[in-house]
PDB file of C-alpha atoms in Angstrom:
ATOM      1  CA  MET A   1       7.782  31.916  46.050  1.00  0.00           C
ATOM      2  CA  ASN A   2      11.089  30.600  47.269  1.00  0.00           C
ATOM      3  CA  ARG A   3      12.653  27.197  46.587  1.00  0.00           C
ATOM      4  CA  ARG A   4      11.264  25.617  49.751  1.00  0.00           C
ATOM      5  CA  GLU A   5       7.719  26.792  49.004  1.00  0.00           C
ATOM      6  CA  LEU A   6       8.014  25.493  45.441  1.00  0.00           C
ATOM      7  CA  ILE A   7       9.161  22.049  46.592  1.00  0.00           C
ATOM      8  CA  ASN A   8       6.449  21.929  49.278  1.00  0.00           C
ATOM      9  CA  THR A   9       3.859  22.779  46.627  1.00  0.00           C
ATOM     10  CA  LEU A  10       5.124  20.000  44.330  1.00  0.00           C
ATOM     11  CA  VAL A  11       5.145  17.492  47.203  1.00  0.00           C
ATOM     12  CA  ALA A  12       1.606  18.489  48.207  1.00  0.00           C
ATOM     13  CA  ARG A  13       0.460  18.030  44.610  1.00  0.00           C
ATOM     14  CA  ARG A  14       2.162  14.625  44.464  1.00  0.00           C
ATOM     15  CA  ASP A  15       0.447  13.558  47.693  1.00  0.00           C
ATOM     16  CA  ALA A  16      -2.941  14.862  46.549  1.00  0.00           C
ATOM     17  CA  SER A  17      -2.646  13.080  43.195  1.00  0.00           C
ATOM     18  CA  GLY A  18      -1.694   9.764  44.800  1.00  0.00           C
ATOM     19  CA  LEU A  19       1.135   9.276  42.302  1.00  0.00           C
ATOM     20  CA  SER A  20       4.146   7.246  43.358  1.00  0.00           C
ATOM     21  CA  THR A  21       7.712   8.323  42.679  1.00  0.00           C
ATOM     22  CA  ALA A  22       7.893   5.630  39.994  1.00  0.00           C
ATOM     23  CA  GLU A  23       4.749   6.951  38.274  1.00  0.00           C
ATOM     24  CA  ILE A  24       6.049  10.510  38.334  1.00  0.00           C
ATOM     25  CA  ALA A  25       9.375   9.319  36.951  1.00  0.00           C
ATOM     26  CA  LEU A  26       7.606   7.509  34.126  1.00  0.00           C
ATOM     27  CA  ARG A  27       5.433  10.530  33.290  1.00  0.00           C
ATOM     28  CA  SER A  28       8.327  12.988  33.471  1.00  0.00           C
ATOM     29  CA  GLY A  29      11.035  10.942  31.772  1.00  0.00           C
ATOM     30  CA  LEU A  30      13.269  11.342  34.827  1.00  0.00           C
ATOM     31  CA  THR A  31      14.788   8.603  36.960  1.00  0.00           C
ATOM     32  CA  GLU A  32      13.162   7.772  40.277  1.00  0.00           C
ATOM     33  CA  ARG A  33      16.300   8.986  42.017  1.00  0.00           C
ATOM     34  CA  SER A  34      16.064  12.351  40.243  1.00  0.00           C
ATOM     35  CA  VAL A  35      12.429  12.698  41.286  1.00  0.00           C
ATOM     36  CA  ARG A  36      13.229  11.831  44.923  1.00  0.00           C
ATOM     37  CA  ASN A  37      16.137  14.284  44.973  1.00  0.00           C
ATOM     38  CA  ALA A  38      14.152  17.087  43.329  1.00  0.00           C
ATOM     39  CA  LEU A  39      11.260  16.694  45.771  1.00  0.00           C
ATOM     40  CA  SER A  40      13.482  16.699  48.845  1.00  0.00           C
ATOM     41  CA  LEU A  41      14.134  19.960  50.674  1.00  0.00           C
ATOM     42  CA  GLN A  42      17.825  19.538  49.908  1.00  0.00           C
ATOM     43  CA  GLY A  43      17.076  19.091  46.210  1.00  0.00           C
ATOM     44  CA  ASN A  44      18.139  21.609  43.615  1.00  0.00           C
ATOM     45  CA  PRO A  45      16.730  20.348  40.306  1.00  0.00           C
ATOM     46  CA  GLN A  46      17.833  21.708  36.960  1.00  0.00           C
ATOM     47  CA  MET A  47      15.264  23.801  35.132  1.00  0.00           C
ATOM     48  CA  SER A  48      14.579  20.998  32.639  1.00  0.00           C
ATOM     49  CA  SER A  49      13.894  18.557  35.497  1.00  0.00           C
ATOM     50  CA  LEU A  50      11.689  21.072  37.276  1.00  0.00           C
ATOM     51  CA  LEU A  51       9.629  21.660  34.139  1.00  0.00           C
ATOM     52  CA  ALA A  52       9.287  17.898  33.581  1.00  0.00           C
ATOM     53  CA  LEU A  53       8.091  17.427  37.178  1.00  0.00           C
ATOM     54  CA  VAL A  54       5.638  20.297  36.947  1.00  0.00           C
ATOM     55  CA  ASP A  55       4.186  18.828  33.756  1.00  0.00           C
ATOM     56  CA  ALA A  56       4.056  15.283  35.169  1.00  0.00           C
ATOM     57  CA  LEU A  57       2.080  16.587  38.147  1.00  0.00           C
ATOM     58  CA  GLY A  58      -0.433  18.334  35.896  1.00  0.00           C
ATOM     59  CA  LEU A  59       0.770  21.823  36.752  1.00  0.00           C
ATOM     60  CA  GLU A  60       2.243  24.694  34.797  1.00  0.00           C
ATOM     61  CA  LEU A  61       4.901  27.144  35.827  1.00  0.00           C
ATOM     62  CA  GLN A  62       3.991  30.823  35.569  1.00  0.00           C
ATOM     63  CA  LEU A  63       6.092  33.855  36.334  1.00  0.00           C
ATOM     64  CA  ALA A  64       4.750  37.010  37.933  1.00  0.00           C
ATOM     65  CA  PRO A  65       6.371  40.192  39.232  1.00  0.00           C
ATOM     66  CA  LYS A  66       7.483  40.023  42.858  1.00  0.00           C
ATOM     67  CA  GLY A  67       4.685  41.020  45.179  1.00  0.00           C
ATOM     68  CA  PHE A  68       1.991  40.333  42.589  1.00  0.00           C
ATOM     69  CA  GLY A  69      -1.185  39.291  44.356  1.00  0.00           C
ATOM     70  CA  GLU A  70      -0.267  40.846  47.694  1.00  0.00           C
ATOM     71  CA  THR A  71      -2.828  43.101  49.305  1.00  0.00           C
ATOM     72  CA  THR A  72      -2.312  46.829  49.053  1.00  0.00           C
ATOM     73  CA  GLY A  73      -2.298  49.165  52.041  1.00  0.00           C
ATOM     74  CA  THR A  74      -5.246  51.212  50.775  1.00  0.00           C
ATOM     75  CA  ASP A  75      -7.706  48.374  50.125  1.00  0.00           C
ATOM     76  CA  PRO A  76      -6.973  45.183  52.113  1.00  0.00           C
ATOM     77  CA  GLY A  77      -9.632  43.258  50.162  1.00  0.00           C
ATOM     78  CA  TYR A  78      -8.012  43.923  46.774  1.00  0.00           C
ATOM     79  CA  ARG A  79      -5.890  41.236  45.168  1.00  0.00           C
ATOM     80  CA  PRO A  80      -4.993  41.447  41.486  1.00  0.00           C
ATOM     81  CA  VAL A  81      -5.946  38.471  39.366  1.00  0.00           C
ATOM     82  CA  ALA A  82      -3.523  36.912  36.908  1.00  0.00           C
ATOM     83  CA  THR A  83      -4.707  36.834  33.335  1.00  0.00           C
ATOM     84  CA  ARG A  84      -3.294  35.253  30.225  1.00  0.00           C
ATOM     85  CA  VAL A  85      -2.597  37.241  27.133  1.00  0.00           C
ATOM     86  CA  GLY A  86      -1.206  35.674  23.992  1.00  0.00           C
ATOM     87  CA  HIS A  87       1.217  32.789  24.024  1.00  0.00           C
ATOM     88  CA  ALA A  88       3.339  31.942  27.035  1.00  0.00           C
ATOM     89  CA  VAL A  89       6.373  31.128  24.888  1.00  0.00           C
ATOM     90  CA  ALA A  90       7.953  33.742  22.687  1.00  0.00           C
ATOM     91  CA  GLN A  91       8.234  32.587  19.145  1.00  0.00           C
ATOM     92  CA  ALA A  92      10.661  33.695  16.474  1.00  0.00           C
ATOM     93  CA  PRO A  93       9.059  35.574  13.629  1.00  0.00           C
ATOM     94  CA  ALA A  94       8.262  33.544  10.561  1.00  0.00           C
ATOM     95  CA  PRO A  95      10.792  33.765   7.760  1.00  0.00           C
ATOM     96  CA  PRO A  96       9.731  35.770   4.722  1.00  0.00           C
ATOM     97  CA  PRO A  97       7.899  33.747   2.108  1.00  0.00           C
ATOM     98  CA  TYR A  98      10.053  32.156  -0.542  1.00  0.00           C
ATOM     99  CA  THR A  99       9.510  33.766  -3.889  1.00  0.00           C
ATOM    100  CA  THR A 100      10.733  32.566  -7.226  1.00  0.00           C
ATOM    101  CA  ASN A 101      11.342  34.598 -10.271  1.00  0.00           C
ATOM    102  CA  ASN A 102      10.868  32.390 -13.307  1.00  0.00           C
ATOM    103  CA  LYS A 103      11.805  35.116 -15.754  1.00  0.00           C
ATOM    104  CA  ARG A 104      15.050  34.606 -17.655  1.00  0.00           C
ATOM    105  CA  ARG A 105      17.393  37.445 -18.130  1.00  0.00           C
ATOM    106  CA  SER A 106      18.391  38.292 -21.654  1.00  0.00           C
ATOM    107  CA  PRO A 107      22.118  38.470 -22.330  1.00  0.00           C
TER     108      PRO A 107
END
């Protein structure tokens, strides 16, 4: 998906939801001007703004390898299906548990 397709998808979702620019701004925490700019074909929103817009429109952003979902030459009816495994956000491992040693050393 290129930038234009992404913006067109967001605009279509906005239109289908019936939300105004002001409502999207309120839901996303962005200014109305930022929403208008991001949803214009000349817009180039920052990642944080894009994620806020996606969330405000009730969508989620997913990444897939290029070409994922395209038909293959051998079986034109085959299209792989995206599945979810685990958590979408990598998390840092938990720190080791804190242990105390209440024993006193003898001098």
